[in-house]
Amino acid sequence: MKLVSLLSAALIGGSSAFAPAPINVQQRSSALAPVEMAAGGELYIDQNRRNLMNLILVGSAAVTVGGLGVPYILFFVPPGAGGGGGGVSAKNANGDDLFEKDYLETHKPGDHSLAQGLKGDATYLIVKDDGSLEDYGLNAVCTHLGCVVPWSAANNKFMCPCHGSQVSSREIYYYYYYYGRE
């Protein structure tokens, strides 16, 4: 209730800024008469008040447009170079760091083995046909229900047990190289 009365007082007080100043004809001094009255007897509008109201109008419009426009424009500005300090080490099931040389000695080309990636999520490390690792790791957690998507070597695809989607590593390769890189 207090808030409502405060808002109504503010609205009533604000509306008085737009009303002409009351002039008591009987007590009007002769010094004000030339300023307020034109030759034809019309009232002049107070120029200072008009300038103040124009300033308030332009200022409120600028705040509104800026508040809406700046985030809209910043949405289209690409993010700058991040402060990333490099890659994150993949880990094995015991939490020990994996090293490329040792990993490639035990895994043959075409292998899709799970490791711990970012935040401990299950991540596939893929050994390419030339015996080197891919530049990326694939997060094995399904975005649909959160299960771990297994690699089916017989079908040469990732096959999700949650909802049956199937993606080949070739499709992921093309997506990554043609759409996923910046």
PDB file of C-alpha atoms in Angstrom:
ATOM      1  CA  MET A   1       0.000   0.000   0.000  1.00  0.00           C
ATOM      2  CA  LYS A   2       2.867   2.305   0.838  1.00  0.00           C
ATOM      3  CA  LEU A   3       4.417   1.599  -2.547  1.00  0.00           C
ATOM      4  CA  VAL A   4       1.180   2.428  -4.374  1.00  0.00           C
ATOM      5  CA  SER A   5       0.822   5.763  -2.569  1.00  0.00           C
ATOM      6  CA  LEU A   6       4.466   6.573  -3.259  1.00  0.00           C
ATOM      7  CA  LEU A   7       4.066   5.793  -6.978  1.00  0.00           C
ATOM      8  CA  SER A   8       0.866   7.862  -7.229  1.00  0.00           C
ATOM      9  CA  ALA A   9       2.555  10.803  -5.532  1.00  0.00           C
ATOM     10  CA  ALA A  10       5.459  10.535  -7.985  1.00  0.00           C
ATOM     11  CA  LEU A  11       3.090  10.407 -10.974  1.00  0.00           C
ATOM     12  CA  ILE A  12       1.047  13.385  -9.770  1.00  0.00           C
ATOM     13  CA  GLY A  13       4.186  15.355  -8.997  1.00  0.00           C
ATOM     14  CA  GLY A  14       5.671  14.478 -12.373  1.00  0.00           C
ATOM     15  CA  SER A  15       2.557  15.526 -14.244  1.00  0.00           C
ATOM     16  CA  SER A  16       2.746  19.024 -12.762  1.00  0.00           C
ATOM     17  CA  ALA A  17       5.953  19.569 -14.745  1.00  0.00           C
ATOM     18  CA  PHE A  18       3.884  19.562 -17.935  1.00  0.00           C
ATOM     19  CA  ALA A  19       1.208  21.989 -16.720  1.00  0.00           C
ATOM     20  CA  PRO A  20       1.662  25.720 -17.253  1.00  0.00           C
ATOM     21  CA  ALA A  21       2.654  27.685 -14.190  1.00  0.00           C
ATOM     22  CA  PRO A  22      -0.361  29.171 -12.397  1.00  0.00           C
ATOM     23  CA  ILE A  23      -0.560  32.943 -12.755  1.00  0.00           C
ATOM     24  CA  ASN A  24      -2.585  35.031 -10.389  1.00  0.00           C
ATOM     25  CA  VAL A  25      -3.756  37.928 -12.516  1.00  0.00           C
ATOM     26  CA  GLN A  26      -4.400  40.236  -9.574  1.00  0.00           C
ATOM     27  CA  GLN A  27      -0.958  39.778  -7.995  1.00  0.00           C
ATOM     28  CA  ARG A  28       1.097  39.635 -11.171  1.00  0.00           C
ATOM     29  CA  SER A  29       3.975  42.038 -11.095  1.00  0.00           C
ATOM     30  CA  SER A  30       4.570  44.331 -14.000  1.00  0.00           C
ATOM     31  CA  ALA A  31       8.088  42.915 -14.450  1.00  0.00           C
ATOM     32  CA  LEU A  32       6.711  39.538 -15.582  1.00  0.00           C
ATOM     33  CA  ALA A  33       4.200  40.946 -18.025  1.00  0.00           C
ATOM     34  CA  PRO A  34       6.620  41.591 -20.944  1.00  0.00           C
ATOM     35  CA  VAL A  35       8.105  38.093 -20.645  1.00  0.00           C
ATOM     36  CA  GLU A  36       4.824  36.217 -20.491  1.00  0.00           C
ATOM     37  CA  MET A  37       2.699  38.257 -22.838  1.00  0.00           C
ATOM     38  CA  ALA A  38       3.174  38.710 -26.528  1.00  0.00           C
ATOM     39  CA  ALA A  39       1.878  41.642 -28.490  1.00  0.00           C
ATOM     40  CA  GLY A  40      -1.356  39.795 -29.229  1.00  0.00           C
ATOM     41  CA  GLY A  41      -1.920  38.830 -25.577  1.00  0.00           C
ATOM     42  CA  GLU A  42      -0.814  35.167 -25.933  1.00  0.00           C
ATOM     43  CA  LEU A  43       1.203  33.361 -23.267  1.00  0.00           C
ATOM     44  CA  TYR A  44       4.804  32.442 -24.017  1.00  0.00           C
ATOM     45  CA  ILE A  45       5.975  28.974 -23.077  1.00  0.00           C
ATOM     46  CA  ASP A  46       8.800  29.005 -20.553  1.00  0.00           C
ATOM     47  CA  GLN A  47      11.891  28.151 -22.671  1.00  0.00           C
ATOM     48  CA  ASN A  48      13.897  26.803 -19.726  1.00  0.00           C
ATOM     49  CA  ARG A  49      11.134  24.356 -18.878  1.00  0.00           C
ATOM     50  CA  ARG A  50      10.856  23.304 -22.507  1.00  0.00           C
ATOM     51  CA  ASN A  51      14.612  22.682 -22.713  1.00  0.00           C
ATOM     52  CA  LEU A  52      14.513  20.664 -19.492  1.00  0.00           C
ATOM     53  CA  MET A  53      11.629  18.517 -20.716  1.00  0.00           C
ATOM     54  CA  ASN A  54      13.357  17.926 -24.070  1.00  0.00           C
ATOM     55  CA  LEU A  55      16.506  16.910 -22.227  1.00  0.00           C
ATOM     56  CA  ILE A  56      14.537  14.471 -20.055  1.00  0.00           C
ATOM     57  CA  LEU A  57      12.788  13.039 -23.118  1.00  0.00           C
ATOM     58  CA  VAL A  58      16.004  12.564 -25.109  1.00  0.00           C
ATOM     59  CA  GLY A  59      17.847  11.189 -22.077  1.00  0.00           C
ATOM     60  CA  SER A  60      15.181   8.615 -21.276  1.00  0.00           C
ATOM     61  CA  ALA A  61      15.004   7.559 -24.934  1.00  0.00           C
ATOM     62  CA  ALA A  62      18.806   7.207 -25.034  1.00  0.00           C
ATOM     63  CA  VAL A  63      18.818   5.066 -21.891  1.00  0.00           C
ATOM     64  CA  THR A  64      16.070   2.842 -23.306  1.00  0.00           C
ATOM     65  CA  VAL A  65      17.666   2.454 -26.731  1.00  0.00           C
ATOM     66  CA  GLY A  66      21.112   1.926 -25.197  1.00  0.00           C
ATOM     67  CA  GLY A  67      19.799  -0.627 -22.717  1.00  0.00           C
ATOM     68  CA  LEU A  68      18.201  -2.629 -25.497  1.00  0.00           C
ATOM     69  CA  GLY A  69      20.588  -1.887 -28.350  1.00  0.00           C
ATOM     70  CA  VAL A  70      23.981  -2.449 -26.745  1.00  0.00           C
ATOM     71  CA  PRO A  71      23.344  -6.105 -25.778  1.00  0.00           C
ATOM     72  CA  TYR A  72      21.767  -6.695 -29.187  1.00  0.00           C
ATOM     73  CA  ILE A  73      24.848  -5.371 -30.998  1.00  0.00           C
ATOM     74  CA  LEU A  74      27.258  -7.172 -28.651  1.00  0.00           C
ATOM     75  CA  PHE A  75      25.506 -10.452 -29.496  1.00  0.00           C
ATOM     76  CA  PHE A  76      26.933 -10.195 -33.028  1.00  0.00           C
ATOM     77  CA  VAL A  77      30.480  -9.353 -31.939  1.00  0.00           C
ATOM     78  CA  PRO A  78      32.540 -12.557 -31.806  1.00  0.00           C
ATOM     79  CA  PRO A  79      34.273 -13.326 -28.530  1.00  0.00           C
ATOM     80  CA  GLY A  80      37.888 -12.243 -28.313  1.00  0.00           C
ATOM     81  CA  ALA A  81      40.799 -14.533 -27.824  1.00  0.00           C
ATOM     82  CA  GLY A  82      40.237 -16.263 -24.510  1.00  0.00           C
ATOM     83  CA  GLY A  83      42.756 -16.547 -21.789  1.00  0.00           C
ATOM     84  CA  GLY A  84      42.972 -20.311 -22.157  1.00  0.00           C
ATOM     85  CA  GLY A  85      46.274 -21.680 -21.074  1.00  0.00           C
ATOM     86  CA  GLY A  86      46.270 -24.606 -23.487  1.00  0.00           C
ATOM     87  CA  GLY A  87      44.646 -27.990 -23.538  1.00  0.00           C
ATOM     88  CA  VAL A  88      43.469 -30.158 -20.698  1.00  0.00           C
ATOM     89  CA  SER A  89      45.170 -33.489 -20.103  1.00  0.00           C
ATOM     90  CA  ALA A  90      43.080 -36.584 -20.686  1.00  0.00           C
ATOM     91  CA  LYS A  91      43.121 -39.114 -17.866  1.00  0.00           C
ATOM     92  CA  ASN A  92      42.705 -42.870 -17.694  1.00  0.00           C
ATOM     93  CA  ALA A  93      40.179 -44.731 -15.508  1.00  0.00           C
ATOM     94  CA  ASN A  94      42.460 -44.371 -12.455  1.00  0.00           C
ATOM     95  CA  GLY A  95      42.820 -40.598 -12.898  1.00  0.00           C
ATOM     96  CA  ASP A  96      46.414 -40.688 -14.155  1.00  0.00           C
ATOM     97  CA  ASP A  97      47.428 -38.415 -17.046  1.00  0.00           C
ATOM     98  CA  LEU A  98      47.627 -40.022 -20.482  1.00  0.00           C
ATOM     99  CA  PHE A  99      50.660 -39.345 -22.651  1.00  0.00           C
ATOM    100  CA  GLU A 100      50.391 -39.553 -26.423  1.00  0.00           C
ATOM    101  CA  LYS A 101      53.451 -41.716 -27.032  1.00  0.00           C
ATOM    102  CA  ASP A 102      52.513 -44.330 -24.414  1.00  0.00           C
ATOM    103  CA  TYR A 103      48.855 -44.239 -25.448  1.00  0.00           C
ATOM    104  CA  LEU A 104      49.614 -44.825 -29.146  1.00  0.00           C
ATOM    105  CA  GLU A 105      51.849 -47.818 -28.307  1.00  0.00           C
ATOM    106  CA  THR A 106      48.895 -49.632 -26.747  1.00  0.00           C
ATOM    107  CA  HIS A 107      46.105 -48.535 -29.116  1.00  0.00           C
ATOM    108  CA  LYS A 108      45.947 -49.427 -32.804  1.00  0.00           C
ATOM    109  CA  PRO A 109      44.652 -47.184 -35.662  1.00  0.00           C
ATOM    110  CA  GLY A 110      40.873 -46.810 -35.735  1.00  0.00           C
ATOM    111  CA  ASP A 111      40.620 -47.323 -31.964  1.00  0.00           C
ATOM    112  CA  HIS A 112      37.926 -45.402 -30.083  1.00  0.00           C
ATOM    113  CA  SER A 113      38.761 -45.702 -26.380  1.00  0.00           C
ATOM    114  CA  LEU A 114      37.209 -43.865 -23.468  1.00  0.00           C
ATOM    115  CA  ALA A 115      39.189 -41.524 -21.240  1.00  0.00           C
ATOM    116  CA  GLN A 116      38.338 -38.815 -18.733  1.00  0.00           C
ATOM    117  CA  GLY A 117      38.022 -35.454 -20.447  1.00  0.00           C
ATOM    118  CA  LEU A 118      36.811 -32.086 -19.245  1.00  0.00           C
ATOM    119  CA  LYS A 119      35.126 -32.210 -15.829  1.00  0.00           C
ATOM    120  CA  GLY A 120      35.709 -35.963 -15.699  1.00  0.00           C
ATOM    121  CA  ASP A 121      33.186 -36.666 -18.493  1.00  0.00           C
ATOM    122  CA  ALA A 122      33.673 -39.794 -20.538  1.00  0.00           C
ATOM    123  CA  THR A 123      35.525 -38.720 -23.698  1.00  0.00           C
ATOM    124  CA  TYR A 124      36.574 -40.738 -26.722  1.00  0.00           C
ATOM    125  CA  LEU A 125      40.166 -40.452 -27.899  1.00  0.00           C
ATOM    126  CA  ILE A 126      40.294 -41.486 -31.545  1.00  0.00           C
ATOM    127  CA  VAL A 127      43.399 -42.930 -33.173  1.00  0.00           C
ATOM    128  CA  LYS A 128      43.513 -41.982 -36.874  1.00  0.00           C
ATOM    129  CA  ASP A 129      44.493 -44.392 -39.641  1.00  0.00           C
ATOM    130  CA  ASP A 130      48.005 -42.940 -39.773  1.00  0.00           C
ATOM    131  CA  GLY A 131      48.527 -43.872 -36.109  1.00  0.00           C
ATOM    132  CA  SER A 132      48.188 -40.360 -34.617  1.00  0.00           C
ATOM    133  CA  LEU A 133      45.501 -38.926 -32.344  1.00  0.00           C
ATOM    134  CA  GLU A 134      42.710 -36.694 -33.592  1.00  0.00           C
ATOM    135  CA  ASP A 135      42.979 -33.005 -32.679  1.00  0.00           C
ATOM    136  CA  TYR A 136      39.845 -33.316 -30.562  1.00  0.00           C
ATOM    137  CA  GLY A 137      38.160 -35.647 -28.099  1.00  0.00           C
ATOM    138  CA  LEU A 138      34.491 -36.569 -28.407  1.00  0.00           C
ATOM    139  CA  ASN A 139      32.339 -36.167 -25.324  1.00  0.00           C
ATOM    140  CA  ALA A 140      30.611 -39.527 -24.913  1.00  0.00           C
ATOM    141  CA  VAL A 141      27.747 -38.229 -22.762  1.00  0.00           C
ATOM    142  CA  CYS A 142      24.414 -38.187 -24.602  1.00  0.00           C
ATOM    143  CA  THR A 143      22.839 -34.731 -24.638  1.00  0.00           C
ATOM    144  CA  HIS A 144      19.381 -36.332 -24.694  1.00  0.00           C
ATOM    145  CA  LEU A 145      19.320 -38.336 -21.444  1.00  0.00           C
ATOM    146  CA  GLY A 146      22.909 -38.189 -20.175  1.00  0.00           C
ATOM    147  CA  CYS A 147      23.926 -41.790 -20.761  1.00  0.00           C
ATOM    148  CA  VAL A 148      27.371 -42.755 -22.105  1.00  0.00           C
ATOM    149  CA  VAL A 149      27.187 -43.484 -25.838  1.00  0.00           C
ATOM    150  CA  PRO A 150      29.227 -46.596 -26.711  1.00  0.00           C
ATOM    151  CA  TRP A 151      31.282 -47.143 -29.865  1.00  0.00           C
ATOM    152  CA  SER A 152      30.099 -50.111 -31.908  1.00  0.00           C
ATOM    153  CA  ALA A 153      33.149 -51.406 -33.780  1.00  0.00           C
ATOM    154  CA  ALA A 154      31.000 -53.902 -35.747  1.00  0.00           C
ATOM    155  CA  ASN A 155      28.812 -51.115 -37.145  1.00  0.00           C
ATOM    156  CA  ASN A 156      31.595 -48.496 -37.169  1.00  0.00           C
ATOM    157  CA  LYS A 157      29.238 -46.052 -35.406  1.00  0.00           C
ATOM    158  CA  PHE A 158      28.436 -44.485 -32.086  1.00  0.00           C
ATOM    159  CA  MET A 159      25.080 -45.977 -31.083  1.00  0.00           C
ATOM    160  CA  CYS A 160      23.097 -44.341 -28.282  1.00  0.00           C
ATOM    161  CA  PRO A 161      21.192 -46.787 -26.051  1.00  0.00           C
ATOM    162  CA  CYS A 162      18.824 -44.045 -24.835  1.00  0.00           C
ATOM    163  CA  HIS A 163      17.028 -43.219 -28.050  1.00  0.00           C
ATOM    164  CA  GLY A 164      18.754 -45.182 -30.797  1.00  0.00           C
ATOM    165  CA  SER A 165      20.585 -42.426 -32.623  1.00  0.00           C
ATOM    166  CA  GLN A 166      23.598 -43.519 -34.663  1.00  0.00           C
ATOM    167  CA  VAL A 167      26.511 -41.353 -35.787  1.00  0.00           C
ATOM    168  CA  SER A 168      29.610 -42.508 -37.622  1.00  0.00           C
ATOM    169  CA  SER A 169      33.003 -41.058 -36.803  1.00  0.00           C
ATOM    170  CA  ARG A 170      33.251 -39.978 -40.459  1.00  0.00           C
ATOM    171  CA  GLU A 171      30.173 -37.729 -40.000  1.00  0.00           C
ATOM    172  CA  ILE A 172      31.708 -36.283 -36.854  1.00  0.00           C
ATOM    173  CA  TYR A 173      34.981 -35.731 -38.692  1.00  0.00           C
ATOM    174  CA  TYR A 174      33.250 -33.785 -41.486  1.00  0.00           C
ATOM    175  CA  TYR A 175      31.167 -31.804 -39.035  1.00  0.00           C
ATOM    176  CA  TYR A 176      34.205 -30.884 -36.952  1.00  0.00           C
ATOM    177  CA  TYR A 177      36.415 -29.856 -39.850  1.00  0.00           C
ATOM    178  CA  TYR A 178      33.802 -28.010 -41.878  1.00  0.00           C
ATOM    179  CA  TYR A 179      31.489 -26.541 -39.237  1.00  0.00           C
ATOM    180  CA  GLY A 180      32.993 -26.884 -35.772  1.00  0.00           C
ATOM    181  CA  ARG A 181      36.272 -25.053 -36.134  1.00  0.00           C
ATOM    182  CA  GLU A 182      36.576 -21.297 -35.850  1.00  0.00           C
TER     183      GLU A 182
END
